[in-house]
Amino acid sequence: MVNLPPSSTRIIPDTASIPRHIAIIMDGNGRWAKQRFLPRVAGHQRGVEALREVVKACRELGVKYLTVFAFSSENWRRPAEEVTFLMSLFMKMLEREAVKLHENNIRLKIIGDRSRFDDKLNQTMREAEQLTANNSALTLTVAANYGGRWDVMQAVSAMLRDHPHLAQTFTEEDLQSYLSMSDAPEPDLFIRTGGEQRISNFMLWQLAYTELYFTGTLWPAFDRNELDKAIAWYQQRERRFGRTSEQLEAQQSAGRGNA
Ligand code: IPE
Ligand code: IPE
Ligand code: MG
Protein backbone atom coordinates (compact mmCIF):
# COMPACT_ATOMS: atom_id res chain seq x y z
CA MET A 1 0.00 0.00 0.00
CA VAL A 2 1.15 3.55 -0.73
CA ASN A 3 2.52 5.21 2.34
CA LEU A 4 0.36 8.33 2.50
CA PRO A 5 -0.65 10.14 5.65
CA PRO A 6 -3.80 8.37 6.92
CA SER A 7 -5.39 11.61 7.93
CA SER A 8 -4.92 15.05 6.43
CA THR A 9 -5.90 16.48 9.80
CA ARG A 10 -2.33 15.79 10.98
CA ILE A 11 -0.56 17.58 8.19
CA ILE A 12 -1.63 21.01 7.03
CA PRO A 13 -1.65 21.03 3.24
CA ASP A 14 -0.46 24.19 1.59
CA THR A 15 -3.67 25.70 0.20
CA ALA A 16 -1.66 27.89 -2.16
CA SER A 17 -0.98 24.79 -4.18
CA ILE A 18 -3.36 22.69 -6.23
CA PRO A 19 -5.53 20.38 -4.08
CA ARG A 20 -4.18 16.85 -4.06
CA HIS A 21 -7.62 15.30 -3.89
CA ILE A 22 -10.91 16.73 -5.20
CA ALA A 23 -14.24 15.00 -4.52
CA ILE A 24 -17.31 15.96 -6.53
CA ILE A 25 -21.05 15.34 -6.23
CA MET A 26 -22.09 15.73 -9.84
CA ASP A 27 -25.64 16.95 -9.28
CA GLY A 28 -28.18 18.75 -11.44
CA ASN A 29 -28.31 16.63 -14.59
CA GLY A 30 -32.08 16.23 -14.46
CA ARG A 31 -32.72 19.95 -13.97
CA TRP A 32 -30.29 20.84 -16.75
CA ALA A 33 -32.33 18.65 -19.12
CA LYS A 34 -35.67 19.92 -17.84
CA GLN A 35 -34.65 23.54 -18.49
CA ARG A 36 -34.12 22.52 -22.12
CA PHE A 37 -37.36 20.50 -22.37
CA LEU A 38 -35.30 17.35 -22.75
CA PRO A 39 -35.74 14.02 -20.96
CA ARG A 40 -33.71 13.69 -17.72
CA VAL A 41 -31.45 11.11 -19.31
CA ALA A 42 -30.19 13.71 -21.80
CA GLY A 43 -28.77 15.51 -18.78
CA HIS A 44 -26.93 12.37 -17.70
CA GLN A 45 -25.49 12.04 -21.18
CA ARG A 46 -24.19 15.62 -21.11
CA GLY A 47 -22.92 14.97 -17.60
CA VAL A 48 -20.47 12.42 -18.98
CA GLU A 49 -19.00 15.13 -21.23
CA ALA A 50 -18.60 17.47 -18.27
CA LEU A 51 -16.79 14.69 -16.42
CA ARG A 52 -14.46 14.15 -19.35
CA GLU A 53 -13.52 17.84 -19.33
CA VAL A 54 -12.97 17.91 -15.57
CA VAL A 55 -10.80 14.77 -15.67
CA LYS A 56 -8.67 16.34 -18.40
CA ALA A 57 -8.34 19.59 -16.45
CA CYS A 58 -7.38 17.78 -13.23
CA ARG A 59 -4.76 15.80 -15.12
CA GLU A 60 -3.31 19.02 -16.54
CA LEU A 61 -3.42 20.87 -13.23
CA GLY A 62 -1.63 18.09 -11.38
CA VAL A 63 -4.49 17.00 -9.11
CA LYS A 64 -3.52 13.48 -8.00
CA TYR A 65 -6.94 12.13 -6.97
CA LEU A 66 -10.38 12.93 -8.36
CA THR A 67 -13.34 11.13 -6.80
CA VAL A 68 -16.79 11.52 -8.30
CA PHE A 69 -20.21 10.40 -7.10
CA ALA A 70 -21.91 8.71 -10.05
CA PHE A 71 -24.67 6.68 -8.37
CA SER A 72 -25.62 6.62 -4.72
CA SER A 73 -27.00 3.67 -2.79
CA GLU A 74 -30.19 5.73 -2.57
CA ASN A 75 -30.45 6.32 -6.34
CA TRP A 76 -32.06 2.86 -6.78
CA ARG A 77 -35.21 4.65 -5.59
CA ARG A 78 -35.46 6.43 -8.94
CA PRO A 79 -37.83 5.30 -11.71
CA ALA A 80 -36.71 1.93 -13.11
CA GLU A 81 -36.10 3.29 -16.62
CA GLU A 82 -33.77 6.02 -15.30
CA VAL A 83 -31.82 3.44 -13.25
CA THR A 84 -31.53 1.17 -16.29
CA PHE A 85 -30.34 4.08 -18.41
CA LEU A 86 -27.72 5.06 -15.84
CA MET A 87 -26.42 1.48 -15.67
CA SER A 88 -26.07 1.24 -19.44
CA LEU A 89 -24.44 4.68 -19.57
CA PHE A 90 -21.94 3.55 -16.92
CA MET A 91 -21.23 0.41 -18.91
CA LYS A 92 -20.72 2.36 -22.16
CA MET A 93 -18.52 4.88 -20.43
CA LEU A 94 -16.29 2.13 -19.05
CA GLU A 95 -16.05 0.38 -22.41
CA ARG A 96 -15.36 3.57 -24.32
CA GLU A 97 -13.16 5.49 -21.91
CA ALA A 98 -10.94 2.86 -20.28
CA VAL A 99 -8.43 2.84 -23.12
CA LYS A 100 -8.35 6.65 -23.29
CA LEU A 101 -7.77 6.87 -19.56
CA HIS A 102 -4.98 4.34 -19.91
CA GLU A 103 -3.34 6.31 -22.74
CA ASN A 104 -3.36 9.35 -20.45
CA ASN A 105 -1.72 7.45 -17.57
CA ILE A 106 -4.91 7.73 -15.49
CA ARG A 107 -5.81 5.02 -13.02
CA LEU A 108 -9.51 4.17 -12.73
CA LYS A 109 -10.97 2.85 -9.52
CA ILE A 110 -14.56 2.07 -8.63
CA ILE A 111 -15.86 2.15 -5.07
CA GLY A 112 -19.21 0.99 -3.77
CA ASP A 113 -21.23 -2.15 -3.22
CA ARG A 114 -20.85 -4.14 -6.43
CA SER A 115 -23.18 -6.94 -5.42
CA ARG A 116 -26.20 -5.26 -7.02
CA PHE A 117 -24.53 -4.88 -10.42
CA ASP A 118 -24.91 -7.65 -12.97
CA ASP A 119 -22.03 -9.97 -13.90
CA LYS A 120 -21.25 -8.23 -17.17
CA LEU A 121 -20.95 -4.81 -15.53
CA ASN A 122 -18.83 -6.29 -12.74
CA GLN A 123 -16.51 -7.85 -15.28
CA THR A 124 -16.20 -4.60 -17.28
CA MET A 125 -15.41 -2.71 -14.08
CA ARG A 126 -12.71 -5.22 -13.14
CA GLU A 127 -11.15 -5.11 -16.61
CA ALA A 128 -11.02 -1.29 -16.65
CA GLU A 129 -9.42 -1.28 -13.21
CA GLN A 130 -6.88 -3.94 -14.17
CA LEU A 131 -5.95 -2.19 -17.41
CA THR A 132 -5.19 1.09 -15.64
CA ALA A 133 -3.91 -0.29 -12.33
CA ASN A 134 -0.31 0.88 -12.71
CA ASN A 135 -1.03 4.39 -13.99
CA SER A 136 0.20 7.25 -11.90
CA ALA A 137 -0.70 10.71 -13.28
CA LEU A 138 -4.17 10.84 -11.73
CA THR A 139 -6.40 8.39 -9.88
CA LEU A 140 -10.03 8.76 -10.96
CA THR A 141 -12.33 7.05 -8.49
CA VAL A 142 -15.96 6.58 -9.48
CA ALA A 143 -18.37 5.98 -6.61
CA ALA A 144 -21.15 3.70 -7.84
CA ASN A 145 -23.79 2.19 -5.57
CA TYR A 146 -21.74 3.89 -2.92
CA GLY A 147 -22.86 5.30 0.41
CA GLY A 148 -20.70 6.76 3.15
CA ARG A 149 -22.50 4.72 5.83
CA TRP A 150 -22.16 1.55 3.79
CA ASP A 151 -18.43 2.22 3.54
CA VAL A 152 -17.95 2.55 7.31
CA MET A 153 -20.09 -0.53 7.98
CA GLN A 154 -18.31 -2.73 5.42
CA ALA A 155 -14.96 -1.57 6.80
CA VAL A 156 -15.92 -2.52 10.36
CA SER A 157 -17.17 -5.94 9.21
CA ALA A 158 -14.05 -6.66 7.17
CA MET A 159 -11.76 -5.52 9.97
CA LEU A 160 -13.49 -7.75 12.53
CA ARG A 161 -13.45 -10.70 10.15
CA ASP A 162 -9.66 -10.34 9.81
CA HIS A 163 -9.00 -9.40 13.45
CA PRO A 164 -11.80 -10.71 15.70
CA HIS A 165 -9.89 -9.61 18.81
CA LEU A 166 -10.46 -5.96 17.77
CA ALA A 167 -14.15 -6.34 18.72
CA GLN A 168 -13.24 -5.16 22.21
CA THR A 169 -11.49 -1.99 21.13
CA PHE A 170 -10.02 -0.58 17.95
CA THR A 171 -8.55 2.68 16.71
CA GLU A 172 -9.17 4.88 13.67
CA GLU A 173 -5.90 3.56 12.24
CA ASP A 174 -7.12 -0.04 12.57
CA LEU A 175 -10.21 0.84 10.55
CA GLN A 176 -8.50 3.09 8.03
CA SER A 177 -7.08 0.40 5.75
CA TYR A 178 -10.52 -1.20 5.32
CA LEU A 179 -12.25 1.95 4.10
CA SER A 180 -12.83 2.27 0.36
CA MET A 181 -10.45 5.22 -0.08
CA SER A 182 -7.67 3.88 2.14
CA ASP A 183 -4.96 4.41 -0.46
CA ALA A 184 -5.76 8.09 -1.03
CA PRO A 185 -5.28 11.15 1.15
CA GLU A 186 -8.56 12.65 2.36
CA PRO A 187 -10.15 15.13 -0.06
CA ASP A 188 -8.86 18.71 0.23
CA LEU A 189 -11.71 20.17 -1.79
CA PHE A 190 -15.30 18.94 -2.10
CA ILE A 191 -17.49 20.37 -4.85
CA ARG A 192 -21.24 19.93 -5.14
CA THR A 193 -22.92 21.31 -8.23
CA GLY A 194 -26.66 21.85 -8.64
CA GLY A 195 -27.30 24.16 -5.69
CA GLU A 196 -28.08 21.66 -2.90
CA GLN A 197 -26.00 22.12 0.21
CA ARG A 198 -25.83 18.59 1.55
CA ILE A 199 -23.50 15.59 1.55
CA SER A 200 -26.13 13.00 0.48
CA ASN A 201 -24.22 10.13 2.11
CA PHE A 202 -21.02 10.72 0.10
CA MET A 203 -17.63 10.14 1.78
CA LEU A 204 -18.82 10.77 5.35
CA TRP A 205 -15.64 9.60 7.03
CA GLN A 206 -13.16 11.22 4.66
CA LEU A 207 -14.85 14.63 4.41
CA ALA A 208 -14.30 15.37 8.11
CA TYR A 209 -11.97 18.31 7.40
CA THR A 210 -12.47 18.90 3.69
CA GLU A 211 -13.23 22.41 2.41
CA LEU A 212 -16.81 22.34 1.09
CA TYR A 213 -17.68 24.30 -2.07
CA PHE A 214 -21.24 24.56 -3.32
CA THR A 215 -22.24 26.04 -6.64
CA GLY A 216 -25.61 26.53 -8.31
CA THR A 217 -24.10 25.56 -11.67
CA LEU A 218 -25.73 22.37 -12.90
CA TRP A 219 -23.30 19.50 -13.52
CA PRO A 220 -23.62 19.37 -17.35
CA ALA A 221 -22.63 23.07 -17.42
CA PHE A 222 -19.64 22.61 -15.10
CA ASP A 223 -16.48 23.21 -17.12
CA ARG A 224 -12.80 24.08 -16.80
CA ASN A 225 -13.62 27.67 -15.88
CA GLU A 226 -15.96 26.50 -13.08
CA LEU A 227 -13.26 24.17 -11.80
CA ASP A 228 -10.74 27.00 -11.78
CA LYS A 229 -13.21 29.09 -9.74
CA ALA A 230 -13.63 26.33 -7.18
CA ILE A 231 -9.87 25.90 -6.86
CA ALA A 232 -9.36 29.67 -6.53
CA TRP A 233 -11.94 29.66 -3.71
CA TYR A 234 -10.10 26.75 -2.05
CA GLN A 235 -6.84 28.64 -2.25
CA GLN A 236 -8.35 31.43 -0.13
CA ARG A 237 -9.25 29.10 2.71
CA GLU A 238 -7.25 28.81 5.89
CA ARG A 239 -7.16 25.18 7.01
CA ARG A 240 -6.70 25.08 10.73
CA PHE A 241 -7.66 21.52 11.74
CA GLY A 242 -8.55 22.71 15.21
CA ARG A 243 -5.62 25.07 15.67
CA THR A 244 -5.80 28.87 15.88
CA SER A 245 -4.83 31.32 13.13
CA GLU A 246 -2.03 32.59 15.35
CA GLN A 247 -0.54 29.12 15.67
CA LEU A 248 -0.53 28.73 11.91
CA GLU A 249 1.15 32.10 11.42
CA ALA A 250 3.80 31.23 13.99
CA GLN A 251 4.46 27.92 12.24
CA GLN A 252 4.72 29.61 8.88
CA SER A 253 7.16 32.22 10.09
CA ALA A 254 9.19 29.44 11.71
CA GLY A 255 9.28 27.87 8.25
CA ARG A 256 7.41 24.75 9.28
CA GLY A 257 4.17 23.80 7.55
CA ASN A 258 3.37 20.86 9.77
CA ALA A 259 3.04 20.10 13.43
C1 IPE B 1 -27.07 13.81 -10.64
O1 IPE B 1 -28.05 14.54 -11.28
C2 IPE B 1 -26.82 12.48 -11.31
C3 IPE B 1 -27.24 11.30 -10.54
C4 IPE B 1 -27.75 11.31 -9.36
C5 IPE B 1 -27.04 10.03 -11.20
P1 IPE B 1 -29.56 14.37 -10.89
O2 IPE B 1 -30.14 13.29 -11.75
O3 IPE B 1 -29.73 14.18 -9.43
O4 IPE B 1 -30.15 15.77 -11.34
P2 IPE B 1 -31.24 16.64 -10.56
O5 IPE B 1 -30.75 16.83 -9.17
O6 IPE B 1 -32.52 15.86 -10.61
O7 IPE B 1 -31.31 17.90 -11.36
C1 IPE C 1 -26.32 12.64 -5.11
O1 IPE C 1 -27.25 13.29 -5.92
C2 IPE C 1 -25.80 11.43 -5.79
C3 IPE C 1 -25.11 11.65 -7.07
C4 IPE C 1 -24.79 12.78 -7.63
C5 IPE C 1 -24.73 10.44 -7.72
P1 IPE C 1 -28.81 13.16 -5.66
O2 IPE C 1 -29.47 14.11 -6.60
O3 IPE C 1 -29.24 11.75 -5.74
O4 IPE C 1 -28.94 13.67 -4.15
P2 IPE C 1 -30.22 14.03 -3.28
O5 IPE C 1 -31.06 12.81 -3.20
O6 IPE C 1 -30.93 15.15 -3.99
O7 IPE C 1 -29.68 14.47 -1.97
MG1 MG D 1 -29.98 15.46 -7.86
Coordinates of C-alpha atoms and ligand atoms in Angstrom, one line a residue:
M1 CA 0.0 0.0 0.0
V2 CA 1.2 3.6 -0.7
N3 CA 2.5 5.2 2.3
L4 CA 0.4 8.3 2.5
P5 CA -0.6 10.1 5.7
P6 CA -3.8 8.4 6.9
S7 CA -5.4 11.6 7.9
S8 CA -4.9 15.1 6.4
T9 CA -5.9 16.5 9.8
R10 CA -2.3 15.8 11.0
I11 CA -0.6 17.6 8.2
I12 CA -1.6 21.0 7.0
P13 CA -1.6 21.0 3.2
D14 CA -0.5 24.2 1.6
T15 CA -3.7 25.7 0.2
A16 CA -1.7 27.9 -2.2
S17 CA -1.0 24.8 -4.2
I18 CA -3.4 22.7 -6.2
P19 CA -5.5 20.4 -4.1
R20 CA -4.2 16.8 -4.1
H21 CA -7.6 15.3 -3.9
I22 CA -10.9 16.7 -5.2
A23 CA -14.2 15.0 -4.5
I24 CA -17.3 16.0 -6.5
I25 CA -21.1 15.3 -6.2
M26 CA -22.1 15.7 -9.8
D27 CA -25.6 17.0 -9.3
G28 CA -28.2 18.8 -11.4
N29 CA -28.3 16.6 -14.6
G30 CA -32.1 16.2 -14.5
R31 CA -32.7 19.9 -14.0
W32 CA -30.3 20.8 -16.7
A33 CA -32.3 18.7 -19.1
K34 CA -35.7 19.9 -17.8
Q35 CA -34.7 23.5 -18.5
R36 CA -34.1 22.5 -22.1
F37 CA -37.4 20.5 -22.4
L38 CA -35.3 17.3 -22.8
P39 CA -35.7 14.0 -21.0
R40 CA -33.7 13.7 -17.7
V41 CA -31.5 11.1 -19.3
A42 CA -30.2 13.7 -21.8
G43 CA -28.8 15.5 -18.8
H44 CA -26.9 12.4 -17.7
Q45 CA -25.5 12.0 -21.2
R46 CA -24.2 15.6 -21.1
G47 CA -22.9 15.0 -17.6
V48 CA -20.5 12.4 -19.0
E49 CA -19.0 15.1 -21.2
A50 CA -18.6 17.5 -18.3
L51 CA -16.8 14.7 -16.4
R52 CA -14.5 14.1 -19.4
E53 CA -13.5 17.8 -19.3
V54 CA -13.0 17.9 -15.6
V55 CA -10.8 14.8 -15.7
K56 CA -8.7 16.3 -18.4
A57 CA -8.3 19.6 -16.4
C58 CA -7.4 17.8 -13.2
R59 CA -4.8 15.8 -15.1
E60 CA -3.3 19.0 -16.5
L61 CA -3.4 20.9 -13.2
G62 CA -1.6 18.1 -11.4
V63 CA -4.5 17.0 -9.1
K64 CA -3.5 13.5 -8.0
Y65 CA -6.9 12.1 -7.0
L66 CA -10.4 12.9 -8.4
T67 CA -13.3 11.1 -6.8
V68 CA -16.8 11.5 -8.3
F69 CA -20.2 10.4 -7.1
A70 CA -21.9 8.7 -10.0
F71 CA -24.7 6.7 -8.4
S72 CA -25.6 6.6 -4.7
S73 CA -27.0 3.7 -2.8
E74 CA -30.2 5.7 -2.6
N75 CA -30.4 6.3 -6.3
W76 CA -32.1 2.9 -6.8
R77 CA -35.2 4.6 -5.6
R78 CA -35.5 6.4 -8.9
P79 CA -37.8 5.3 -11.7
A80 CA -36.7 1.9 -13.1
E81 CA -36.1 3.3 -16.6
E82 CA -33.8 6.0 -15.3
V83 CA -31.8 3.4 -13.2
T84 CA -31.5 1.2 -16.3
F85 CA -30.3 4.1 -18.4
L86 CA -27.7 5.1 -15.8
M87 CA -26.4 1.5 -15.7
S88 CA -26.1 1.2 -19.4
L89 CA -24.4 4.7 -19.6
F90 CA -21.9 3.6 -16.9
M91 CA -21.2 0.4 -18.9
K92 CA -20.7 2.4 -22.2
M93 CA -18.5 4.9 -20.4
L94 CA -16.3 2.1 -19.0
E95 CA -16.0 0.4 -22.4
R96 CA -15.4 3.6 -24.3
E97 CA -13.2 5.5 -21.9
A98 CA -10.9 2.9 -20.3
V99 CA -8.4 2.8 -23.1
K100 CA -8.3 6.7 -23.3
L101 CA -7.8 6.9 -19.6
H102 CA -5.0 4.3 -19.9
E103 CA -3.3 6.3 -22.7
N104 CA -3.4 9.4 -20.4
N105 CA -1.7 7.5 -17.6
I106 CA -4.9 7.7 -15.5
R107 CA -5.8 5.0 -13.0
L108 CA -9.5 4.2 -12.7
K109 CA -11.0 2.8 -9.5
I110 CA -14.6 2.1 -8.6
I111 CA -15.9 2.1 -5.1
G112 CA -19.2 1.0 -3.8
D113 CA -21.2 -2.2 -3.2
R114 CA -20.9 -4.1 -6.4
S115 CA -23.2 -6.9 -5.4
R116 CA -26.2 -5.3 -7.0
F117 CA -24.5 -4.9 -10.4
D118 CA -24.9 -7.7 -13.0
D119 CA -22.0 -10.0 -13.9
K120 CA -21.2 -8.2 -17.2
L121 CA -20.9 -4.8 -15.5
N122 CA -18.8 -6.3 -12.7
Q123 CA -16.5 -7.9 -15.3
T124 CA -16.2 -4.6 -17.3
M125 CA -15.4 -2.7 -14.1
R126 CA -12.7 -5.2 -13.1
E127 CA -11.2 -5.1 -16.6
A128 CA -11.0 -1.3 -16.7
E129 CA -9.4 -1.3 -13.2
Q130 CA -6.9 -3.9 -14.2
L131 CA -6.0 -2.2 -17.4
T132 CA -5.2 1.1 -15.6
A133 CA -3.9 -0.3 -12.3
N134 CA -0.3 0.9 -12.7
N135 CA -1.0 4.4 -14.0
S136 CA 0.2 7.2 -11.9
A137 CA -0.7 10.7 -13.3
L138 CA -4.2 10.8 -11.7
T139 CA -6.4 8.4 -9.9
L140 CA -10.0 8.8 -11.0
T141 CA -12.3 7.1 -8.5
V142 CA -16.0 6.6 -9.5
A143 CA -18.4 6.0 -6.6
A144 CA -21.2 3.7 -7.8
N145 CA -23.8 2.2 -5.6
Y146 CA -21.7 3.9 -2.9
G147 CA -22.9 5.3 0.4
G148 CA -20.7 6.8 3.2
R149 CA -22.5 4.7 5.8
W150 CA -22.2 1.6 3.8
D151 CA -18.4 2.2 3.5
V152 CA -18.0 2.6 7.3
M153 CA -20.1 -0.5 8.0
Q154 CA -18.3 -2.7 5.4
A155 CA -15.0 -1.6 6.8
V156 CA -15.9 -2.5 10.4
S157 CA -17.2 -5.9 9.2
A158 CA -14.1 -6.7 7.2
M159 CA -11.8 -5.5 10.0
L160 CA -13.5 -7.8 12.5
R161 CA -13.4 -10.7 10.1
D162 CA -9.7 -10.3 9.8
H163 CA -9.0 -9.4 13.5
P164 CA -11.8 -10.7 15.7
H165 CA -9.9 -9.6 18.8
L166 CA -10.5 -6.0 17.8
A167 CA -14.1 -6.3 18.7
Q168 CA -13.2 -5.2 22.2
T169 CA -11.5 -2.0 21.1
F170 CA -10.0 -0.6 18.0
T171 CA -8.6 2.7 16.7
E172 CA -9.2 4.9 13.7
E173 CA -5.9 3.6 12.2
D174 CA -7.1 0.0 12.6
L175 CA -10.2 0.8 10.5
Q176 CA -8.5 3.1 8.0
S177 CA -7.1 0.4 5.8
Y178 CA -10.5 -1.2 5.3
L179 CA -12.2 2.0 4.1
S180 CA -12.8 2.3 0.4
M181 CA -10.5 5.2 -0.1
S182 CA -7.7 3.9 2.1
D183 CA -5.0 4.4 -0.5
A184 CA -5.8 8.1 -1.0
P185 CA -5.3 11.1 1.2
E186 CA -8.6 12.6 2.4
P187 CA -10.2 15.1 -0.1
D188 CA -8.9 18.7 0.2
L189 CA -11.7 20.2 -1.8
F190 CA -15.3 18.9 -2.1
I191 CA -17.5 20.4 -4.9
R192 CA -21.2 19.9 -5.1
T193 CA -22.9 21.3 -8.2
G194 CA -26.7 21.9 -8.6
G195 CA -27.3 24.2 -5.7
E196 CA -28.1 21.7 -2.9
Q197 CA -26.0 22.1 0.2
R198 CA -25.8 18.6 1.5
I199 CA -23.5 15.6 1.5
S200 CA -26.1 13.0 0.5
N201 CA -24.2 10.1 2.1
F202 CA -21.0 10.7 0.1
M203 CA -17.6 10.1 1.8
L204 CA -18.8 10.8 5.3
W205 CA -15.6 9.6 7.0
Q206 CA -13.2 11.2 4.7
L207 CA -14.8 14.6 4.4
A208 CA -14.3 15.4 8.1
Y209 CA -12.0 18.3 7.4
T210 CA -12.5 18.9 3.7
E211 CA -13.2 22.4 2.4
L212 CA -16.8 22.3 1.1
Y213 CA -17.7 24.3 -2.1
F214 CA -21.2 24.6 -3.3
T215 CA -22.2 26.0 -6.6
G216 CA -25.6 26.5 -8.3
T217 CA -24.1 25.6 -11.7
L218 CA -25.7 22.4 -12.9
W219 CA -23.3 19.5 -13.5
P220 CA -23.6 19.4 -17.4
A221 CA -22.6 23.1 -17.4
F222 CA -19.6 22.6 -15.1
D223 CA -16.5 23.2 -17.1
R224 CA -12.8 24.1 -16.8
N225 CA -13.6 27.7 -15.9
E226 CA -16.0 26.5 -13.1
L227 CA -13.3 24.2 -11.8
D228 CA -10.7 27.0 -11.8
K229 CA -13.2 29.1 -9.7
A230 CA -13.6 26.3 -7.2
I231 CA -9.9 25.9 -6.9
A232 CA -9.4 29.7 -6.5
W233 CA -11.9 29.7 -3.7
Y234 CA -10.1 26.8 -2.0
Q235 CA -6.8 28.6 -2.2
Q236 CA -8.3 31.4 -0.1
R237 CA -9.2 29.1 2.7
E238 CA -7.3 28.8 5.9
R239 CA -7.2 25.2 7.0
R240 CA -6.7 25.1 10.7
F241 CA -7.7 21.5 11.7
G242 CA -8.6 22.7 15.2
R243 CA -5.6 25.1 15.7
T244 CA -5.8 28.9 15.9
S245 CA -4.8 31.3 13.1
E246 CA -2.0 32.6 15.3
Q247 CA -0.5 29.1 15.7
L248 CA -0.5 28.7 11.9
E249 CA 1.1 32.1 11.4
A250 CA 3.8 31.2 14.0
Q251 CA 4.5 27.9 12.2
Q252 CA 4.7 29.6 8.9
S253 CA 7.2 32.2 10.1
A254 CA 9.2 29.4 11.7
G255 CA 9.3 27.9 8.2
R256 CA 7.4 24.8 9.3
G257 CA 4.2 23.8 7.5
N258 CA 3.4 20.9 9.8
A259 CA 3.0 20.1 13.4
Ligands
IPE1 C1 -27.1 13.8 -10.6 O1 -28.0 14.5 -11.3 C2 -26.8 12.5 -11.3 C3 -27.2 11.3 -10.5 C4 -27.8 11.3 -9.4 C5 -27.0 10.0 -11.2 P1 -29.6 14.4 -10.9 O2 -30.1 13.3 -11.7 O3 -29.7 14.2 -9.4 O4 -30.2 15.8 -11.3 P2 -31.2 16.6 -10.6 O5 -30.7 16.8 -9.2 O6 -32.5 15.9 -10.6 O7 -31.3 17.9 -11.4
IPE2 C1 -26.3 12.6 -5.1 O1 -27.2 13.3 -5.9 C2 -25.8 11.4 -5.8 C3 -25.1 11.6 -7.1 C4 -24.8 12.8 -7.6 C5 -24.7 10.4 -7.7 P1 -28.8 13.2 -5.7 O2 -29.5 14.1 -6.6 O3 -29.2 11.8 -5.7 O4 -28.9 13.7 -4.2 P2 -30.2 14.0 -3.3 O5 -31.1 12.8 -3.2 O6 -30.9 15.1 -4.0 O7 -29.7 14.5 -2.0
MG3 MG -30.0 15.5 -7.9

